[in-house]
Each structure stands twice: as structure tokens, then as C-alpha cells.
Amino acid sequence: MKKDTTIFNLINEEKKRQTLGLELIASENYVSEEVMRAMGSVLTNKYAEGLPGKRYYGGCEVVDQIEQLAIDRAKKLFNAEWVNVQPHSGAQANAAVMLAVLKPNSRILGFDLSHGGHLTHGSPVNFSGKLYQPSFYGVEEETGQIDFDKVHAIALKKQPKLIICGASSYSRDWDYKKLREIADHVGALLMADISHPAGLISRGLLNDPLPHCHIVTTTTHKTLRGPRGGMIMLGKDFPNPWKEKNNKDEVKMMSTILDAGVFPGTQGGPLEHVIAAKAVAFNEALDESYMKYCIQVMKNAKVMAKCFMDKGYKVISGGTDNHSMLIDLRSKNLTGKLAENILVRADITANKNMVPFDDKSPFITSGIRLGTAAITTRGIKDKQIPMIVDLMDKVLMNPYKEQAIQEVKKDVNKLMKDYPLFG
Ligand SMILES: *Cc1c(COP(=O)(O)O)cnc(C)c1O
């Protein structure tokens, strides 16, 4: 069999793109070489339907140990009582939870997609909006922030069975305690989807949903810096609305339902190579160096938001508590689509994004979403952020001047050479 040079040449091209560019997509990061090595291992050959010690296939003695390590490390990282590390992605984790705890046509309440929520929180184009009856809460136009009293009022009116909090684009922290009070008041389950800030939450740098939310889902590849994948967790405090007593059996009951929601509910065989890579990433996240990384991610984001505001850009909610921010470009007479296009030509990657109360379509948009998780992994510190914002501003203020864009591209490539990806 001949070597597949076509694909491997393309992979090298992508590696070059990632190495030379400034990566500001808020949901992306760079994993370590060990995480990649685990993912590219012989574990991909193994079928292991079921859970450690309870498999439907033989020969699982080794993968059992690997998956158990992933579970134990995740539990330690998040101080969780129970974890399922098998969801193939964040969307799969949410699908498994909803299949497990809802009946078709149940009412759900989520954060509006056009205000920063996620497709899997009830969007009509997603399973969550097709199989269930969604309603939504959003941010206030004035503040760009969620008013939790308004969420309470909507919940009372809509009587959802499941309330979902968490977002793809919301730069402020969440009041999980208050949301739990709301859920208890209307007899709903509360699920937090912490896909974006999971890593920051794990290190105690943001509010912790685990003591308040019945169920917590996340991806493993955003701030958490692991392989692409998902995970479901239960916290210690678990008086669920169907029963009165709070004891370990409640966790057992709920975890059994959730395990079944993953397999056989929505998935077949787990990806043990990815689960091994998750275990590697969790171990990295338990190291002191990851805590320093998370603190720097947040510092970089705060400085970036301030630099943009100093240049007259409108940052939604006036800043950020986490790794991300959303910039409304309407005051600069730019669309998100144009901004994304010209930045990419300067080797700066970011994504166009709806802003709350946007008057443009999801294909055009008025905003751009930025995050600092990836550039911080490269080693960029807050000291370099003003210069990076200057480069972006130069592109954005000269959208039709190819020379300016090419000058910035050169500066970006030169800068990134100082922050090598590997070794
Ligand atoms: C990214 C994200 C997801 C989906 O994760 P995938 O791995 O892309 O399926 C789900 N929910 C939220 C809030 C996200 O930000």
C-alpha cells in the first residue's frame, strides 16, 4: 500500500497555518504532543461498549484502566461525584442528557442562540428544538447581561422541565445558585453546559456550577485544552426534584439514567483513544502550570477587551469575566462577515458572531467573537496584547487596503515565530 501523501501533505499545510497564525477563535486551543500521541494510538482499534468492568466485548482489561483513570482524574479536577467521559462531543453530551431526563415534547428553557447560547439548547434547526418545546431567555439590551429575575419570570410562565444555562458567547459569569432557586421553584432540572469556561471553572477562577446544578456537561477541547470530546458530570449536592431525600443513592439513580443516555441511548462504542487523550489532558490540568495558564488567559482577555474599548470599539457588556468577548462592530461600520474575512487574510483567525438584538442575518452578523485560550497556550502574555490589538485595528480600519492587510500579516507571522507551537 502506497503512503497517503495527499492527506499528510494537507495535514502539514494545516500545521503550518496553525503555527504561523494568530488564533483568536474562542472555542479553540492547542493540545500538547502527549494528548495528540494518545489520540493517534492503537486504542482506536478497540471496541468497548459499556463501562469499565461492565463491557459487551472481551479484551477490555487495558482500556478499562485507561477509562477509569480518565474518570478519576475528571472527578478530582472538578470535584465531581460522578463523571461519564464517553460523549464524542459537547453536542453529544447534551443529546445524551436530554434523552435521559426528558420525554419527547417536554418543555425546555435555554439561553437564546442569537444572544450567545448554543444550538443544542433548543434551536429549531437542532434536535433539541425539534424533539422538545423550547423557550428562551436573553440578555438586556442596555447591559448586555442576563437579568436573573427575568429568567425567573420566564420560567414561571413557561414551566420548563429542564433549564439550561451556559453559553458559546457570553463573557460574564453565571449565578448558578440563583438559577437553582428558580429551577426548584418551578420543579425543573437545572443543567449547566460549561463547554467554554470549563478549564477556568475547574481551577476555581469562576463560579462553580457543580454544587448547584443537577447536571453539568462540557466539551474537553476549549479552555480545558484536551482532545475534541464531551463529558457529563454530577456534583455532590443532588436533591433532585423528583425525590425528597439527598443521599448517594440519588447520585447512583441519576448516574444510571445518564450512563444509559450516552450508551445505548445516543452512542455506540466509546472512543478509547480520545478518552486516553482526555485522561492526559486532565492530568495536565491538575498541574500547577495549568492554573498559571488559566490566570493568564483571563488576564489576557481583560486587557484585550480594555484595549478595544480604548480604541472606541463596543465590547458587549463592557468587558469580560472569562476568556472571551464579543465586539459589536456596527459603530465602526463593519459587519462580522467582512471583519472575519479581512482578519483571515492577515492570518488572524476569529469568527463572526451575532450580537444581541442584531439586525443582520447569522451569515452576515454585526459582531466578532474573540478568545484568548489559544494564544495564551502559545505563551503570549498581557504585555503583548496592546500590540496585537493594534494589528487587528489596523486591518479593521483599512478593510479595502490590501497593503495594510499584507503588512499586518507579515507582522503576525513574525510574532508567532517567537512563540513556537512545539518545544
Ligand atoms: C462548543 C459548545 C458545544 C458543542 O460542542 P461540540 O463538541 O462542538 O459538539 C455545546 N455547548 C456549548 C455551550 C458550546 O460552547
XYZ file of C-alpha atoms and ligand atoms in Angstrom:
438
model
C 0.000 0.000 0.000
C 1.371 3.391 -1.003
C 1.718 6.148 1.555
C -1.143 8.667 1.501
C 0.975 11.715 0.754
C -2.069 13.724 -0.309
C -3.620 13.718 3.138
C -0.352 14.059 5.042
C 0.744 16.975 2.891
C -2.541 18.665 3.687
C -2.079 17.968 7.406
C 1.347 19.612 7.172
C -0.216 22.583 5.433
C -2.741 22.903 8.272
C 0.053 22.610 10.835
C 1.816 25.492 9.109
C -1.380 27.548 9.160
C -1.832 26.912 12.866
C 1.811 27.682 13.594
C 2.046 30.975 11.697
C -1.378 32.419 12.506
C -2.820 34.299 15.445
C -5.649 32.082 16.736
C -8.422 34.057 18.413
C -11.390 31.706 17.909
C -12.736 31.498 21.462
C -13.564 27.780 21.267
C -10.144 26.663 20.032
C -6.899 25.748 21.725
C -3.668 23.835 21.078
C -3.299 20.434 22.753
C 0.039 19.044 23.915
C 2.039 16.497 21.941
C 1.164 13.842 24.551
C -2.559 14.477 24.058
C -2.070 14.017 20.312
C 0.024 10.885 20.820
C -2.733 9.280 22.899
C -5.279 10.171 20.212
C -3.187 8.696 17.425
C -2.654 5.383 19.251
C -3.722 1.737 18.815
C -6.631 2.404 21.174
C -8.637 3.433 18.130
C -8.791 -0.267 17.188
C -10.710 -1.316 20.298
C -14.446 -1.797 20.762
C -15.523 -1.266 24.359
C -19.286 -0.714 24.502
C -20.327 -0.417 28.127
C -18.406 0.971 31.092
C -15.159 -0.081 32.859
C -15.727 -3.559 34.326
C -19.083 -3.901 32.525
C -18.326 -4.277 28.812
C -20.063 -6.027 25.966
C -16.713 -7.036 24.387
C -13.711 -9.083 25.505
C -10.165 -7.780 25.762
C -11.096 -4.589 27.626
C -8.724 -5.098 30.602
C -6.379 -2.312 29.462
C -8.936 0.180 28.186
C -10.852 -0.338 31.445
C -7.852 1.017 33.341
C -7.493 3.919 30.911
C -11.137 4.950 31.083
C -11.169 4.586 34.888
C -8.140 6.896 35.098
C -9.915 9.445 32.892
C -12.965 9.269 35.180
C -10.928 9.541 38.398
C -8.886 12.465 37.104
C -12.001 14.307 35.885
C -13.665 13.780 39.277
C -10.629 15.227 41.023
C -10.329 18.135 38.589
C -13.950 19.251 39.014
C -14.620 17.845 42.489
C -17.438 15.830 40.907
C -19.243 12.889 42.428
C -19.742 11.083 39.119
C -18.468 11.521 35.554
C -19.114 9.926 32.160
C -16.176 10.607 29.821
C -17.631 8.891 26.751
C -19.594 11.616 24.894
C -17.961 12.123 21.499
C -18.548 15.879 21.657
C -20.315 18.636 23.546
C -23.407 18.271 21.376
C -23.434 14.513 22.078
C -23.188 15.116 25.822
C -26.229 17.401 25.678
C -28.157 14.952 23.496
C -27.458 12.139 25.952
C -28.653 14.210 28.924
C -31.845 15.345 27.219
C -32.675 11.840 26.013
C -32.081 10.585 29.552
C -34.106 13.112 31.563
C -36.818 14.349 29.161
C -39.731 12.858 27.278
C -40.381 13.892 23.666
C -42.187 17.272 23.608
C -41.063 18.219 27.126
C -40.628 21.950 27.684
C -37.065 23.236 27.956
C -35.724 26.730 28.684
C -32.348 27.822 27.310
C -30.218 30.860 26.584
C -31.134 32.415 23.218
C -28.757 31.394 20.421
C -28.689 34.918 18.995
C -27.674 36.254 22.445
C -24.810 33.779 22.854
C -26.458 30.417 23.538
C -25.759 27.133 21.750
C -27.644 25.251 19.028
C -28.160 22.304 21.366
C -30.045 24.476 23.870
C -33.298 24.437 21.884
C -32.580 25.888 18.437
C -35.278 24.928 15.889
C -32.632 23.587 13.480
C -31.210 21.258 16.168
C -32.602 18.010 17.693
C -33.168 19.960 20.913
C -35.618 22.301 19.213
C -37.249 19.613 17.099
C -37.847 16.980 19.795
C -38.619 19.312 22.701
C -40.594 22.520 23.169
C -38.037 25.274 23.680
C -38.358 28.753 25.119
C -35.544 31.197 25.717
C -34.131 33.893 27.951
C -31.635 36.511 26.766
C -29.551 39.487 27.822
C -30.714 43.027 28.492
C -30.109 45.405 25.609
C -28.750 48.100 27.955
C -26.238 45.995 29.882
C -25.539 43.027 27.615
C -26.012 40.899 30.728
C -28.605 38.363 31.880
C -31.161 39.632 34.400
C -31.839 36.541 36.501
C -35.126 37.946 37.835
C -36.358 37.987 34.229
C -35.243 34.360 33.828
C -37.329 33.564 36.904
C -40.393 35.242 35.391
C -39.976 33.365 32.074
C -39.534 30.054 33.919
C -42.709 30.652 35.910
C -44.634 31.385 32.744
C -43.219 28.555 30.616
C -42.953 25.837 33.325
C -39.978 24.008 31.744
C -38.883 20.512 32.813
C -35.251 21.424 32.134
C -33.494 24.773 32.457
C -30.197 25.068 30.585
C -27.547 27.627 31.452
C -24.152 28.167 29.857
C -23.201 29.706 26.524
C -20.978 29.811 23.482
C -20.612 33.541 23.626
C -21.236 35.181 26.981
C -18.343 36.932 28.650
C -19.922 37.219 32.107
C -20.172 34.719 34.949
C -23.341 32.803 35.860
C -25.319 32.889 39.096
C -25.872 29.132 39.434
C -27.224 29.466 42.975
C -29.981 31.789 41.827
C -30.734 29.575 38.816
C -31.100 26.595 41.139
C -33.619 28.526 43.231
C -35.556 29.238 40.041
C -35.378 25.566 38.986
C -36.551 24.430 42.423
C -39.399 26.937 42.342
C -40.786 25.596 39.050
C -39.807 21.955 39.623
C -37.290 21.820 36.789
C -33.928 20.128 36.482
C -31.024 22.532 36.039
C -28.242 21.738 33.592
C -25.112 23.843 33.150
C -23.244 23.473 29.861
C -19.783 24.797 30.715
C -18.187 23.899 27.363
C -16.385 27.218 27.066
C -15.147 28.134 30.562
C -14.733 24.556 31.906
C -10.996 24.886 32.486
C -11.348 28.197 34.315
C -14.146 26.753 36.448
C -12.091 23.669 37.289
C -9.378 25.862 38.805
C -11.839 27.864 40.878
C -11.450 31.056 38.839
C -15.177 31.332 38.038
C -18.361 30.350 39.897
C -18.677 26.580 40.320
C -21.902 25.053 38.935
C -21.349 21.604 40.467
C -22.750 22.400 43.929
C -25.900 23.934 42.410
C -26.767 22.295 39.097
C -28.316 18.848 38.853
C -26.240 18.038 35.774
C -23.138 19.621 34.233
C -21.973 18.999 30.666
C -18.855 20.238 28.913
C -16.577 19.845 25.961
C -12.979 18.874 26.668
C -11.282 20.853 23.896
C -11.937 24.533 24.624
C -10.329 26.171 27.678
C -9.836 22.661 29.102
C -7.236 22.059 26.341
C -7.886 18.384 25.760
C -8.909 16.373 22.683
C -12.211 17.156 20.903
C -14.858 15.495 23.048
C -17.520 15.829 25.707
C -18.260 14.800 29.266
C -21.169 14.709 31.740
C -20.801 15.319 35.493
C -22.825 15.260 38.681
C -21.984 17.361 41.707
C -22.142 16.382 45.347
C -25.358 18.161 46.193
C -28.119 16.317 44.477
C -31.623 16.667 45.805
C -33.453 16.133 42.537
C -36.969 17.460 42.060
C -38.481 14.002 41.740
C -37.450 12.846 45.204
C -37.034 14.448 48.591
C -34.017 12.826 50.161
C -30.483 13.835 49.310
C -28.144 10.878 49.531
C -25.665 8.899 47.478
C -28.394 6.716 46.049
C -29.756 9.782 44.281
C -26.433 10.182 42.504
C -26.499 6.490 41.706
C -30.013 6.703 40.321
C -29.285 9.762 38.198
C -25.904 8.451 37.000
C -27.508 5.191 35.866
C -30.028 7.161 33.801
C -27.301 9.385 32.322
C -24.960 6.472 31.532
C -27.837 4.895 29.600
C -28.449 8.202 27.833
C -24.911 8.030 26.443
C -24.874 4.283 25.713
C -27.049 2.741 24.377
C -29.182 5.914 24.169
C -27.239 8.044 21.729
C -23.852 6.404 21.090
C -22.276 3.061 20.262
C -18.672 2.236 21.078
C -16.679 4.818 23.063
C -13.564 6.382 21.501
C -10.983 4.959 23.895
C -8.117 6.740 22.106
C -9.867 10.051 22.742
C -10.694 9.004 26.309
C -6.982 8.290 26.879
C -6.201 11.745 25.500
C -8.812 13.225 27.862
C -7.028 11.483 30.756
C -3.717 13.002 29.645
C -5.272 16.477 29.393
C -6.955 16.168 32.824
C -3.593 15.251 34.334
C -2.050 18.321 32.712
C -4.895 20.448 34.080
C -4.215 19.163 37.599
C -0.657 20.529 37.352
C 0.258 23.902 38.856
C 1.307 25.159 35.389
C -2.278 24.880 34.135
C -3.525 27.081 36.964
C -0.974 29.722 35.890
C -2.154 29.290 32.306
C -5.808 29.873 33.260
C -4.958 33.015 35.238
C -3.025 34.334 32.228
C -5.907 33.508 29.836
C -8.228 35.681 31.908
C -5.678 38.480 32.295
C -5.076 38.492 28.533
C -8.823 38.661 27.848
C -9.361 41.561 30.267
C -6.512 43.557 28.735
C -7.732 42.772 25.208
C -11.266 43.970 25.969
C -9.889 47.163 27.508
C -7.587 47.856 24.536
C -10.525 47.508 22.125
C -12.721 49.788 24.235
C -9.894 52.357 24.440
C -9.943 52.398 20.631
C -13.673 53.116 20.602
C -14.947 49.586 19.916
C -18.116 48.463 21.662
C -17.475 45.346 23.744
C -20.789 43.715 24.713
C -21.395 44.046 28.483
C -18.395 46.379 28.704
C -15.736 43.755 29.345
C -15.213 40.129 30.268
C -15.046 37.842 33.297
C -13.683 34.869 31.346
C -11.577 34.057 28.256
C -13.888 35.536 25.614
C -15.501 38.738 24.404
C -17.974 39.844 21.798
C -17.373 43.043 19.848
C -20.236 44.941 18.197
C -18.734 46.380 15.015
C -21.710 48.496 13.972
C -20.202 51.693 15.386
C -17.181 51.056 13.139
C -19.370 50.496 10.078
C -18.202 46.908 9.675
C -20.085 43.602 9.521
C -18.879 40.456 11.244
C -18.538 38.766 7.872
C -16.248 41.434 6.455
C -14.190 41.598 9.663
C -13.696 37.816 9.689
C -12.653 37.845 6.019
C -10.085 40.620 6.246
C -8.606 39.330 9.514
C -8.130 35.862 7.997
C -6.236 37.462 5.120
C -3.839 38.837 7.738
C -3.530 35.320 9.292
C -5.667 36.330 12.270
C -8.485 33.816 12.845
C -11.681 34.815 14.620
C -15.344 34.154 13.930
C -18.188 36.422 13.007
C -20.957 36.258 15.593
C -24.443 37.644 16.123
C -24.578 40.355 18.763
C -27.667 40.568 20.998
C -30.505 42.345 19.132
C -28.569 42.049 15.861
C -30.266 43.481 12.781
C -28.201 41.319 10.399
C -28.554 37.655 9.455
C -26.450 34.863 11.019
C -24.459 34.745 7.753
C -23.528 38.442 7.919
C -23.759 39.384 11.637
C -22.675 42.608 13.343
C -20.103 41.147 15.665
C -16.914 39.254 16.087
C -16.135 36.845 18.934
C -12.617 36.701 20.328
C -10.948 34.447 22.888
C -7.510 34.196 24.449
C -7.274 30.471 25.287
C -5.202 29.525 22.232
C -2.773 32.461 22.113
C -2.096 32.040 25.839
C -1.099 28.418 25.207
C 1.413 29.806 22.709
C 2.919 31.839 25.569
C 1.525 35.279 24.798
C 1.272 37.479 27.889
C -0.796 40.587 28.668
C 2.242 42.721 27.779
C 1.889 41.721 24.101
C -1.882 42.234 23.910
C -1.915 46.002 23.120
C 0.344 45.374 20.124
C -1.932 42.551 18.936
C -4.995 44.804 19.227
C -3.103 47.497 17.266
C -2.529 44.959 14.463
C -6.195 43.952 14.403
C -7.314 47.573 14.463
C -5.060 48.343 11.504
C -6.809 45.637 9.467
C -10.299 46.599 10.615
C -9.766 50.288 9.891
C -8.413 49.515 6.393
C -10.812 46.849 5.127
C -10.174 47.590 1.467
C -6.426 48.350 1.621
C -4.604 45.206 0.619
C -1.225 46.690 1.509
C -2.199 47.314 5.139
C -3.554 43.767 5.404
C -0.352 42.306 3.967
C 1.779 44.394 6.356
C -0.174 43.052 9.324
C 0.121 39.500 8.013
C 3.900 39.868 7.928
C 3.941 41.202 11.495
C 1.654 38.383 12.682
C 3.833 35.670 11.116
C 6.948 37.253 12.624
C 5.317 37.465 16.051
C 4.137 33.857 16.021
C 7.633 32.624 15.112
C 8.642 33.865 18.569
C 6.010 31.567 20.125
C 6.655 28.114 18.692
C 3.888 25.528 18.998
C 6.105 22.601 19.938
C 9.285 22.574 22.003
C -18.924 24.222 21.817
C -20.175 24.069 22.543
C -20.944 22.898 22.434
C -20.711 21.833 21.387
O -19.543 21.193 21.398
P -19.151 20.279 20.127
O -18.017 19.470 20.688
O -18.790 21.197 19.041
O -20.322 19.425 19.809
C -22.063 22.758 23.246
N -22.422 23.733 24.082
C -21.720 24.879 24.198
C -22.184 25.915 25.157
C -20.585 25.090 23.421
O -19.926 26.247 23.513
